Amino acid sequence: MHRFKKYRLGLCLLFVAIVAATGCGDVSQPVPPPSPPKQVEAPVETNPVKTDEPIPVSLAQESETESWQVIYLGETRIGYVHSTSEEITRDGRKLEQTSTETHMTIERFGQKLKMQILLENVAAEDGELVSFVQETKNPPANSTRVVGQVAGDKLLLKTTIADRTTEQELPWEKGLKSPAYEAQSLAENPLKPGESRSFDVFLPELKKKATVTMTAGNMESVKLFDGTSQDLMQIKTTNTVLPTSTRSWIDEKGNTLKTETDLLGLVMTTYEVSEEEAVKAIAGGELDIAVGSLIRVDPIPKGHGSRKVVYQITTPGEDAAEFLVADKTQSVKRISDETIELTVAPPALPENAKVVEAKPEFLESSAFLQCTDENVIEHADKAAGEETDPVEIARRMEKYVSTTLTNKNFSTAMASAAEVAKNLEGDCTEHAVLLAAMLRAKKIPSRIAVGLVYIERSHDFGGHMWSEAWLDGKWVPLDATLGRGGIGGAHIKMANSSFSDDGPAPVLSFLPMMKVLGKMKIKVVDSE
């Protein structure tokens, strides 16, 4: 097996985590200005990935290599990545084990958000994925841990969130590579200028197959972290799941020394560095990622009291319609390749609603929407009281969550409903998942919506998450951060999801924002 030393992994989930952290401010309160630089803090404590879950095996270490990278978003240093690669023997079979620890510290609306992503992949000599362990830590929220093991034509998954473990089987497509295969492929068979190579990988962070395409450019002089320059080849890597591409600069051995990815109107850059340099404390207070990604607009006269708002939305270089949902809440009219007219007119809470059957995925308990959790049920009972009308229950629940979650904690990217029901703190994501789970506890189908929301005090749009209830045969939006009894025309929906264990990973709902924040322009055309 060809050894590859400089290995990077784990940026996939990091991209999505950063986008998920961009919004969810209190939409009824003013947005704070960016904070001045603060005294540096130590990064999140490192804990090695536990690898004992995916079926007990005998391991014999033969060789190990490692690398360290620092991560910048724009001019701000936000974290580091530590990667190791080693050959192991499992039940007499030679395999490649790659592990990464990605540490990130950013600021959201004036509060620190720390995240640690641990990912271990075990692959066959040809790069096919055999097993993985992926864990995300975002204190004070509980960690999320996913363990996967390929067993014939099945992928066996165990997901643990808030001390609750769920098991799942997914069909497995033979030949799917580990994400580490990108580095392995370049080390074993370097690309020549102008050449391209494609292969299918499985992304453990997203529980999804993706096609990766690498295209080699020419050799060019590249400035590295220490200020020196080196002649390196640029490799452009695209991924059919992530709506962005990465530019990597590699040496003659296929080792990656620098990467760049466009994100939120900035450039995320990683540099190969020494361990000593990588683990230096992160300031993290020079860039408020949530404030920096807001989209300024002209005032909407009635704000969230508007029943209908018409917007002109432009995404330079992109098809704006691709990133917006068209349903009974909002309609899309194309003006040009980059510009659309969006009319938002959400349905109001109906009267005398009938019970209409919905798909099981909108009623079932899941890893993030634990509607059978005792605390979730207790809150659902308190909110509903003796009421039996599903519309009035939904209205009461929206108001209840709005008034009960008074600690607006922006240091958590996304906690599960069970955690929120216990701790009663969080931002828009926590309001949304708790309300959705409470609705299901009372047999009202629910789902999650992701998009942008108007912030009245500052006249900006920012990333947001809210809930929807299936009432009288249609999806009716509810926003527990506002508690107004539904929403008006000041929400722009970009995705929705049941958050089902059998569906796409919840973080995939944030992908549309990942592509357009930092470049989207919004003009208010009309409101009523």
mmCIF file with all atom_site columns, N, CA and C in Angstrom, residues 241-303:
data_model
loop_
_atom_site.group_PDB
_atom_site.id
_atom_site.type_symbol
_atom_site.label_atom_id
_atom_site.label_alt_id
_atom_site.label_comp_id
_atom_site.label_asym_id
_atom_site.label_entity_id
_atom_site.label_seq_id
_atom_site.pdbx_PDB_ins_code
_atom_site.Cartn_x
_atom_site.Cartn_y
_atom_site.Cartn_z
_atom_site.occupancy
_atom_site.B_iso_or_equiv
_atom_site.pdbx_formal_charge
_atom_site.auth_seq_id
_atom_site.auth_comp_id
_atom_site.auth_asym_id
_atom_site.auth_atom_id
_atom_site.pdbx_PDB_model_num
ATOM 1   N N  . VAL A 1 241 ? -22.242 16.688 -3.676 1.00 0.00 ? 241 VAL A N  1
ATOM 2   C CA . VAL A 1 241 ? -23.095 16.988 -2.525 1.00 0.00 ? 241 VAL A CA 1
ATOM 3   C C  . VAL A 1 241 ? -22.876 18.409 -2.037 1.00 0.00 ? 241 VAL A C  1
ATOM 4   N N  . LEU A 1 242 ? -21.629 18.806 -1.870 1.00 0.00 ? 242 LEU A N  1
ATOM 5   C CA . LEU A 1 242 ? -21.319 20.146 -1.383 1.00 0.00 ? 242 LEU A CA 1
ATOM 6   C C  . LEU A 1 242 ? -21.352 21.150 -2.533 1.00 0.00 ? 242 LEU A C  1
ATOM 7   N N  . PRO A 1 243 ? -22.082 22.252 -2.375 1.00 0.00 ? 243 PRO A N  1
ATOM 8   C CA . PRO A 1 243 ? -22.209 23.227 -3.469 1.00 0.00 ? 243 PRO A CA 1
ATOM 9   C C  . PRO A 1 243 ? -21.043 24.202 -3.527 1.00 0.00 ? 243 PRO A C  1
ATOM 10  N N  . THR A 1 244 ? -19.842 23.704 -3.440 1.00 0.00 ? 244 THR A N  1
ATOM 11  C CA . THR A 1 244 ? -18.658 24.543 -3.542 1.00 0.00 ? 244 THR A CA 1
ATOM 12  C C  . THR A 1 244 ? -17.494 23.671 -3.976 1.00 0.00 ? 244 THR A C  1
ATOM 13  N N  . SER A 1 245 ? -16.417 24.295 -4.404 1.00 0.00 ? 245 SER A N  1
ATOM 14  C CA . SER A 1 245 ? -15.233 23.543 -4.816 1.00 0.00 ? 245 SER A CA 1
ATOM 15  C C  . SER A 1 245 ? -14.051 23.958 -3.961 1.00 0.00 ? 245 SER A C  1
ATOM 16  N N  . THR A 1 246 ? -13.037 23.095 -3.923 1.00 0.00 ? 246 THR A N  1
ATOM 17  C CA . THR A 1 246 ? -11.830 23.367 -3.147 1.00 0.00 ? 246 THR A CA 1
ATOM 18  C C  . THR A 1 246 ? -10.627 23.399 -4.075 1.00 0.00 ? 246 THR A C  1
ATOM 19  N N  . ARG A 1 247 ? -9.783  24.396 -3.877 1.00 0.00 ? 247 ARG A N  1
ATOM 20  C CA . ARG A 1 247 ? -8.524  24.495 -4.616 1.00 0.00 ? 247 ARG A CA 1
ATOM 21  C C  . ARG A 1 247 ? -7.406  24.033 -3.692 1.00 0.00 ? 247 ARG A C  1
ATOM 22  N N  . SER A 1 248 ? -6.683  23.004 -4.113 1.00 0.00 ? 248 SER A N  1
ATOM 23  C CA . SER A 1 248 ? -5.591  22.456 -3.309 1.00 0.00 ? 248 SER A CA 1
ATOM 24  C C  . SER A 1 248 ? -4.278  22.619 -4.057 1.00 0.00 ? 248 SER A C  1
ATOM 25  N N  . TRP A 1 249 ? -3.206  22.853 -3.321 1.00 0.00 ? 249 TRP A N  1
ATOM 26  C CA . TRP A 1 249 ? -1.880  22.927 -3.919 1.00 0.00 ? 249 TRP A CA 1
ATOM 27  C C  . TRP A 1 249 ? -1.037  21.804 -3.349 1.00 0.00 ? 249 TRP A C  1
ATOM 28  N N  . ILE A 1 250 ? -0.540  20.937 -4.239 1.00 0.00 ? 250 ILE A N  1
ATOM 29  C CA . ILE A 1 250 ? 0.145   19.728 -3.808 1.00 0.00 ? 250 ILE A CA 1
ATOM 30  C C  . ILE A 1 250 ? 1.576   19.709 -4.338 1.00 0.00 ? 250 ILE A C  1
ATOM 31  N N  . ASP A 1 251 ? 2.427   18.975 -3.612 1.00 0.00 ? 251 ASP A N  1
ATOM 32  C CA . ASP A 1 251 ? 3.807   18.833 -4.076 1.00 0.00 ? 251 ASP A CA 1
ATOM 33  C C  . ASP A 1 251 ? 3.922   17.610 -4.970 1.00 0.00 ? 251 ASP A C  1
ATOM 34  N N  . GLU A 1 252 ? 5.161   17.277 -5.361 1.00 0.00 ? 252 GLU A N  1
ATOM 35  C CA . GLU A 1 252 ? 5.371   16.185 -6.316 1.00 0.00 ? 252 GLU A CA 1
ATOM 36  C C  . GLU A 1 252 ? 4.997   14.821 -5.751 1.00 0.00 ? 252 GLU A C  1
ATOM 37  N N  . LYS A 1 253 ? 4.869   14.715 -4.429 1.00 0.00 ? 253 LYS A N  1
ATOM 38  C CA . LYS A 1 253 ? 4.492   13.448 -3.810 1.00 0.00 ? 253 LYS A CA 1
ATOM 39  C C  . LYS A 1 253 ? 2.986   13.335 -3.562 1.00 0.00 ? 253 LYS A C  1
ATOM 40  N N  . GLY A 1 254 ? 2.243   14.351 -3.954 1.00 0.00 ? 254 GLY A N  1
ATOM 41  C CA . GLY A 1 254 ? 0.797   14.327 -3.747 1.00 0.00 ? 254 GLY A CA 1
ATOM 42  C C  . GLY A 1 254 ? 0.373   14.845 -2.392 1.00 0.00 ? 254 GLY A C  1
ATOM 43  N N  . ASN A 1 255 ? 1.292   15.450 -1.634 1.00 0.00 ? 255 ASN A N  1
ATOM 44  C CA . ASN A 1 255 ? 0.960   15.987 -0.319 1.00 0.00 ? 255 ASN A CA 1
ATOM 45  C C  . ASN A 1 255 ? 0.318   17.366 -0.453 1.00 0.00 ? 255 ASN A C  1
ATOM 46  N N  . THR A 1 256 ? -0.772  17.600 0.257  1.00 0.00 ? 256 THR A N  1
ATOM 47  C CA . THR A 1 256 ? -1.479  18.874 0.203  1.00 0.00 ? 256 THR A CA 1
ATOM 48  C C  . THR A 1 256 ? -0.861  19.855 1.189  1.00 0.00 ? 256 THR A C  1
ATOM 49  N N  . LEU A 1 257 ? -0.388  21.003 0.687  1.00 0.00 ? 257 LEU A N  1
ATOM 50  C CA . LEU A 1 257 ? 0.264   21.997 1.538  1.00 0.00 ? 257 LEU A CA 1
ATOM 51  C C  . LEU A 1 257 ? -0.610  23.220 1.789  1.00 0.00 ? 257 LEU A C  1
ATOM 52  N N  . LYS A 1 258 ? -1.625  23.419 0.935  1.00 0.00 ? 258 LYS A N  1
ATOM 53  C CA . LYS A 1 258 ? -2.516  24.566 1.110  1.00 0.00 ? 258 LYS A CA 1
ATOM 54  C C  . LYS A 1 258 ? -3.833  24.272 0.412  1.00 0.00 ? 258 LYS A C  1
ATOM 55  N N  . THR A 1 259 ? -4.944  24.736 0.987  1.00 0.00 ? 259 THR A N  1
ATOM 56  C CA . THR A 1 259 ? -6.246  24.628 0.327  1.00 0.00 ? 259 THR A CA 1
ATOM 57  C C  . THR A 1 259 ? -6.989  25.949 0.462  1.00 0.00 ? 259 THR A C  1
ATOM 58  N N  . GLU A 1 260 ? -7.907  26.197 -0.473 1.00 0.00 ? 260 GLU A N  1
ATOM 59  C CA . GLU A 1 260 ? -8.787  27.362 -0.411 1.00 0.00 ? 260 GLU A CA 1
ATOM 60  C C  . GLU A 1 260 ? -10.190 26.942 -0.823 1.00 0.00 ? 260 GLU A C  1
ATOM 61  N N  . THR A 1 261 ? -11.195 27.434 -0.089 1.00 0.00 ? 261 THR A N  1
ATOM 62  C CA . THR A 1 261 ? -12.591 27.178 -0.414 1.00 0.00 ? 261 THR A CA 1
ATOM 63  C C  . THR A 1 261 ? -13.380 28.457 -0.204 1.00 0.00 ? 261 THR A C  1
ATOM 64  N N  . ASP A 1 262 ? -14.177 28.857 -1.194 1.00 0.00 ? 262 ASP A N  1
ATOM 65  C CA . ASP A 1 262 ? -15.026 30.038 -1.053 1.00 0.00 ? 262 ASP A CA 1
ATOM 66  C C  . ASP A 1 262 ? -16.193 29.708 -0.130 1.00 0.00 ? 262 ASP A C  1
ATOM 67  N N  . LEU A 1 263 ? -16.403 30.559 0.884  1.00 0.00 ? 263 LEU A N  1
ATOM 68  C CA . LEU A 1 263 ? -17.431 30.281 1.881  1.00 0.00 ? 263 LEU A CA 1
ATOM 69  C C  . LEU A 1 263 ? -17.894 31.588 2.506  1.00 0.00 ? 263 LEU A C  1
ATOM 70  N N  . LEU A 1 264 ? -19.201 31.855 2.431  1.00 0.00 ? 264 LEU A N  1
ATOM 71  C CA . LEU A 1 264 ? -19.805 33.027 3.070  1.00 0.00 ? 264 LEU A CA 1
ATOM 72  C C  . LEU A 1 264 ? -19.208 34.340 2.580  1.00 0.00 ? 264 LEU A C  1
ATOM 73  N N  . GLY A 1 265 ? -18.825 34.382 1.318  1.00 0.00 ? 265 GLY A N  1
ATOM 74  C CA . GLY A 1 265 ? -18.235 35.588 0.782  1.00 0.00 ? 265 GLY A CA 1
ATOM 75  C C  . GLY A 1 265 ? -16.788 35.785 1.180  1.00 0.00 ? 265 GLY A C  1
ATOM 76  N N  . LEU A 1 266 ? -16.232 34.817 1.880  1.00 0.00 ? 266 LEU A N  1
ATOM 77  C CA . LEU A 1 266 ? -14.833 34.844 2.298  1.00 0.00 ? 266 LEU A CA 1
ATOM 78  C C  . LEU A 1 266 ? -14.127 33.635 1.696  1.00 0.00 ? 266 LEU A C  1
ATOM 79  N N  . VAL A 1 267 ? -12.862 33.482 2.017  1.00 0.00 ? 267 VAL A N  1
ATOM 80  C CA . VAL A 1 267 ? -12.107 32.309 1.590  1.00 0.00 ? 267 VAL A CA 1
ATOM 81  C C  . VAL A 1 267 ? -11.630 31.566 2.830  1.00 0.00 ? 267 VAL A C  1
ATOM 82  N N  . MET A 1 268 ? -12.003 30.288 2.926  1.00 0.00 ? 268 MET A N  1
ATOM 83  C CA . MET A 1 268 ? -11.462 29.445 3.987  1.00 0.00 ? 268 MET A CA 1
ATOM 84  C C  . MET A 1 268 ? -10.160 28.837 3.476  1.00 0.00 ? 268 MET A C  1
ATOM 85  N N  . THR A 1 269 ? -9.092  29.030 4.226  1.00 0.00 ? 269 THR A N  1
ATOM 86  C CA . THR A 1 269 ? -7.768  28.581 3.815  1.00 0.00 ? 269 THR A CA 1
ATOM 87  C C  . THR A 1 269 ? -7.173  27.679 4.881  1.00 0.00 ? 269 THR A C  1
ATOM 88  N N  . THR A 1 270 ? -6.561  26.577 4.454  1.00 0.00 ? 270 THR A N  1
ATOM 89  C CA . THR A 1 270 ? -5.783  25.750 5.375  1.00 0.00 ? 270 THR A CA 1
ATOM 90  C C  . THR A 1 270 ? -4.340  25.720 4.892  1.00 0.00 ? 270 THR A C  1
ATOM 91  N N  . TYR A 1 271 ? -3.412  25.708 5.854  1.00 0.00 ? 271 TYR A N  1
ATOM 92  C CA . TYR A 1 271 ? -1.984  25.624 5.558  1.00 0.00 ? 271 TYR A CA 1
ATOM 93  C C  . TYR A 1 271 ? -1.381  24.460 6.329  1.00 0.00 ? 271 TYR A C  1
ATOM 94  N N  . GLU A 1 272 ? -0.468  23.766 5.696  1.00 0.00 ? 272 GLU A N  1
ATOM 95  C CA . GLU A 1 272 ? 0.338   22.756 6.383  1.00 0.00 ? 272 GLU A CA 1
ATOM 96  C C  . GLU A 1 272 ? 1.313   23.471 7.318  1.00 0.00 ? 272 GLU A C  1
ATOM 97  N N  . VAL A 1 273 ? 1.325   23.079 8.613  1.00 0.00 ? 273 VAL A N  1
ATOM 98  C CA . VAL A 1 273 ? 2.209   23.716 9.596  1.00 0.00 ? 273 VAL A CA 1
ATOM 99  C C  . VAL A 1 273 ? 2.743   22.653 10.547 1.00 0.00 ? 273 VAL A C  1
ATOM 100 N N  . SER A 1 274 ? 3.559   23.088 11.492 1.00 0.00 ? 274 SER A N  1
ATOM 101 C CA . SER A 1 274 ? 4.064   22.192 12.529 1.00 0.00 ? 274 SER A CA 1
ATOM 102 C C  . SER A 1 274 ? 3.005   22.019 13.615 1.00 0.00 ? 274 SER A C  1
ATOM 103 N N  . GLU A 1 275 ? 3.166   20.994 14.434 1.00 0.00 ? 275 GLU A N  1
ATOM 104 C CA . GLU A 1 275 ? 2.248   20.781 15.552 1.00 0.00 ? 275 GLU A CA 1
ATOM 105 C C  . GLU A 1 275 ? 2.258   21.983 16.492 1.00 0.00 ? 275 GLU A C  1
ATOM 106 N N  . GLU A 1 276 ? 3.438   22.492 16.773 1.00 0.00 ? 276 GLU A N  1
ATOM 107 C CA . GLU A 1 276 ? 3.566   23.629 17.687 1.00 0.00 ? 276 GLU A CA 1
ATOM 108 C C  . GLU A 1 276 ? 2.765   24.826 17.197 1.00 0.00 ? 276 GLU A C  1
ATOM 109 N N  . GLU A 1 277 ? 2.828   25.084 15.897 1.00 0.00 ? 277 GLU A N  1
ATOM 110 C CA . GLU A 1 277 ? 2.091   26.215 15.334 1.00 0.00 ? 277 GLU A CA 1
ATOM 111 C C  . GLU A 1 277 ? 0.592   25.949 15.320 1.00 0.00 ? 277 GLU A C  1
ATOM 112 N N  . ALA A 1 278 ? 0.201   24.725 14.990 1.00 0.00 ? 278 ALA A N  1
ATOM 113 C CA . ALA A 1 278 ? -1.220  24.403 14.833 1.00 0.00 ? 278 ALA A CA 1
ATOM 114 C C  . ALA A 1 278 ? -2.005  24.572 16.122 1.00 0.00 ? 278 ALA A C  1
ATOM 115 N N  . VAL A 1 279 ? -1.436  24.155 17.247 1.00 0.00 ? 279 VAL A N  1
ATOM 116 C CA . VAL A 1 279 ? -2.195  24.123 18.501 1.00 0.00 ? 279 VAL A CA 1
ATOM 117 C C  . VAL A 1 279 ? -2.098  25.422 19.289 1.00 0.00 ? 279 VAL A C  1
ATOM 118 N N  . LYS A 1 280 ? -1.519  26.456 18.696 1.00 0.00 ? 280 LYS A N  1
ATOM 119 C CA . LYS A 1 280 ? -1.521  27.746 19.379 1.00 0.00 ? 280 LYS A CA 1
ATOM 120 C C  . LYS A 1 280 ? -2.959  28.180 19.636 1.00 0.00 ? 280 LYS A C  1
ATOM 121 N N  . ALA A 1 281 ? -3.153  28.918 20.737 1.00 0.00 ? 281 ALA A N  1
ATOM 122 C CA . ALA A 1 281 ? -4.499  29.350 21.108 1.00 0.00 ? 281 ALA A CA 1
ATOM 123 C C  . ALA A 1 281 ? -5.129  30.175 19.993 1.00 0.00 ? 281 ALA A C  1
ATOM 124 N N  . ILE A 1 282 ? -6.453  30.049 19.871 1.00 0.00 ? 282 ILE A N  1
ATOM 125 C CA . ILE A 1 282 ? -7.208  30.727 18.820 1.00 0.00 ? 282 ILE A CA 1
ATOM 126 C C  . ILE A 1 282 ? -7.885  31.954 19.410 1.00 0.00 ? 282 ILE A C  1
ATOM 127 N N  . ALA A 1 283 ? -7.688  33.102 18.785 1.00 0.00 ? 283 ALA A N  1
ATOM 128 C CA . ALA A 1 283 ? -8.342  34.318 19.279 1.00 0.00 ? 283 ALA A CA 1
ATOM 129 C C  . ALA A 1 283 ? -9.852  34.219 19.084 1.00 0.00 ? 283 ALA A C  1
ATOM 130 N N  . GLY A 1 284 ? -10.285 33.973 17.854 1.00 0.00 ? 284 GLY A N  1
ATOM 131 C CA . GLY A 1 284 ? -11.690 33.701 17.567 1.00 0.00 ? 284 GLY A CA 1
ATOM 132 C C  . GLY A 1 284 ? -12.641 34.862 17.768 1.00 0.00 ? 284 GLY A C  1
ATOM 133 N N  . GLY A 1 285 ? -12.178 36.030 18.213 1.00 0.00 ? 285 GLY A N  1
ATOM 134 C CA . GLY A 1 285 ? -13.086 37.127 18.464 1.00 0.00 ? 285 GLY A CA 1
ATOM 135 C C  . GLY A 1 285 ? -13.003 38.231 17.438 1.00 0.00 ? 285 GLY A C  1
ATOM 136 N N  . GLU A 1 286 ? -12.185 38.057 16.422 1.00 0.00 ? 286 GLU A N  1
ATOM 137 C CA . GLU A 1 286 ? -11.986 39.114 15.442 1.00 0.00 ? 286 GLU A CA 1
ATOM 138 C C  . GLU A 1 286 ? -13.032 39.079 14.335 1.00 0.00 ? 286 GLU A C  1
ATOM 139 N N  . LEU A 1 287 ? -13.764 37.981 14.210 1.00 0.00 ? 287 LEU A N  1
ATOM 140 C CA . LEU A 1 287 ? -14.742 37.831 13.139 1.00 0.00 ? 287 LEU A CA 1
ATOM 141 C C  . LEU A 1 287 ? -16.010 37.240 13.725 1.00 0.00 ? 287 LEU A C  1
ATOM 142 N N  . ASP A 1 288 ? -17.087 38.025 13.743 1.00 0.00 ? 288 ASP A N  1
ATOM 143 C CA . ASP A 1 288 ? -18.384 37.499 14.158 1.00 0.00 ? 288 ASP A CA 1
ATOM 144 C C  . ASP A 1 288 ? -19.045 36.944 12.910 1.00 0.00 ? 288 ASP A C  1
ATOM 145 N N  . ILE A 1 289 ? -19.029 35.625 12.790 1.00 0.00 ? 289 ILE A N  1
ATOM 146 C CA . ILE A 1 289 ? -19.455 34.981 11.551 1.00 0.00 ? 289 ILE A CA 1
ATOM 147 C C  . ILE A 1 289 ? -20.937 35.193 11.280 1.00 0.00 ? 289 ILE A C  1
ATOM 148 N N  . ALA A 1 290 ? -21.739 35.316 12.348 1.00 0.00 ? 290 ALA A N  1
ATOM 149 C CA . ALA A 1 290 ? -23.170 35.526 12.163 1.00 0.00 ? 290 ALA A CA 1
ATOM 150 C C  . ALA A 1 290 ? -23.456 36.936 11.669 1.00 0.00 ? 290 ALA A C  1
ATOM 151 N N  . VAL A 1 291 ? -22.863 37.924 12.321 1.00 0.00 ? 291 VAL A N  1
ATOM 152 C CA . VAL A 1 291 ? -23.067 39.312 11.907 1.00 0.00 ? 291 VAL A CA 1
ATOM 153 C C  . VAL A 1 291 ? -22.500 39.547 10.511 1.00 0.00 ? 291 VAL A C  1
ATOM 154 N N  . GLY A 1 292 ? -21.342 38.956 10.232 1.00 0.00 ? 292 GLY A N  1
ATOM 155 C CA . GLY A 1 292 ? -20.684 39.175 8.953  1.00 0.00 ? 292 GLY A CA 1
ATOM 156 C C  . GLY A 1 292 ? -21.421 38.608 7.761  1.00 0.00 ? 292 GLY A C  1
ATOM 157 N N  . SER A 1 293 ? -22.339 37.668 7.987  1.00 0.00 ? 293 SER A N  1
ATOM 158 C CA . SER A 1 293 ? -23.048 37.036 6.872  1.00 0.00 ? 293 SER A CA 1
ATOM 159 C C  . SER A 1 293 ? -24.442 37.618 6.647  1.00 0.00 ? 293 SER A C  1
ATOM 160 N N  . LEU A 1 294 ? -24.831 38.637 7.409  1.00 0.00 ? 294 LEU A N  1
ATOM 161 C CA . LEU A 1 294 ? -26.154 39.232 7.249  1.00 0.00 ? 294 LEU A CA 1
ATOM 162 C C  . LEU A 1 294 ? -26.282 39.947 5.909  1.00 0.00 ? 294 LEU A C  1
ATOM 163 N N  . ILE A 1 295 ? -27.516 39.964 5.373  1.00 0.00 ? 295 ILE A N  1
ATOM 164 C CA . ILE A 1 295 ? -27.806 40.597 4.086  1.00 0.00 ? 295 ILE A CA 1
ATOM 165 C C  . ILE A 1 295 ? -28.647 41.844 4.342  1.00 0.00 ? 295 ILE A C  1
ATOM 166 N N  . ARG A 1 296 ? -28.099 43.018 4.083  1.00 0.00 ? 296 ARG A N  1
ATOM 167 C CA . ARG A 1 296 ? -28.799 44.278 4.335  1.00 0.00 ? 296 ARG A CA 1
ATOM 168 C C  . ARG A 1 296 ? -29.878 44.512 3.276  1.00 0.00 ? 296 ARG A C  1
ATOM 169 N N  . VAL A 1 297 ? -31.072 44.947 3.726  1.00 0.00 ? 297 VAL A N  1
ATOM 170 C CA . VAL A 1 297 ? -32.183 45.241 2.818  1.00 0.00 ? 297 VAL A CA 1
ATOM 171 C C  . VAL A 1 297 ? -32.839 46.553 3.248  1.00 0.00 ? 297 VAL A C  1
ATOM 172 N N  . ASP A 1 298 ? -33.674 47.096 2.356  1.00 0.00 ? 298 ASP A N  1
ATOM 173 C CA . ASP A 1 298 ? -34.498 48.236 2.739  1.00 0.00 ? 298 ASP A CA 1
ATOM 174 C C  . ASP A 1 298 ? -35.545 47.768 3.749  1.00 0.00 ? 298 ASP A C  1
ATOM 175 N N  . PRO A 1 299 ? -36.000 48.649 4.626  1.00 0.00 ? 299 PRO A N  1
ATOM 176 C CA . PRO A 1 299 ? -36.977 48.238 5.645  1.00 0.00 ? 299 PRO A CA 1
ATOM 177 C C  . PRO A 1 299 ? -38.253 47.658 5.034  1.00 0.00 ? 299 PRO A C  1
ATOM 178 N N  . ILE A 1 300 ? -38.765 46.605 5.643  1.00 0.00 ? 300 ILE A N  1
ATOM 179 C CA . ILE A 1 300 ? -40.084 46.072 5.304  1.00 0.00 ? 300 ILE A CA 1
ATOM 180 C C  . ILE A 1 300 ? -41.071 46.770 6.236  1.00 0.00 ? 300 ILE A C  1
ATOM 181 N N  . PRO A 1 301 ? -41.982 47.610 5.720  1.00 0.00 ? 301 PRO A N  1
ATOM 182 C CA . PRO A 1 301 ? -42.804 48.489 6.562  1.00 0.00 ? 301 PRO A CA 1
ATOM 183 C C  . PRO A 1 301 ? -43.459 47.812 7.769  1.00 0.00 ? 301 PRO A C  1
ATOM 184 N N  . LYS A 1 302 ? -44.092 46.678 7.580  1.00 0.00 ? 302 LYS A N  1
ATOM 185 C CA . LYS A 1 302 ? -44.760 46.006 8.690  1.00 0.00 ? 302 LYS A CA 1
ATOM 186 C C  . LYS A 1 302 ? -43.948 44.837 9.241  1.00 0.00 ? 302 LYS A C  1
ATOM 187 N N  . GLY A 1 303 ? -42.744 44.646 8.732  1.00 0.00 ? 303 GLY A N  1
ATOM 188 C CA . GLY A 1 303 ? -41.878 43.589 9.246  1.00 0.00 ? 303 GLY A CA 1
ATOM 189 C C  . GLY A 1 303 ? -42.567 42.242 9.262  1.00 0.00 ? 303 GLY A C  1
#
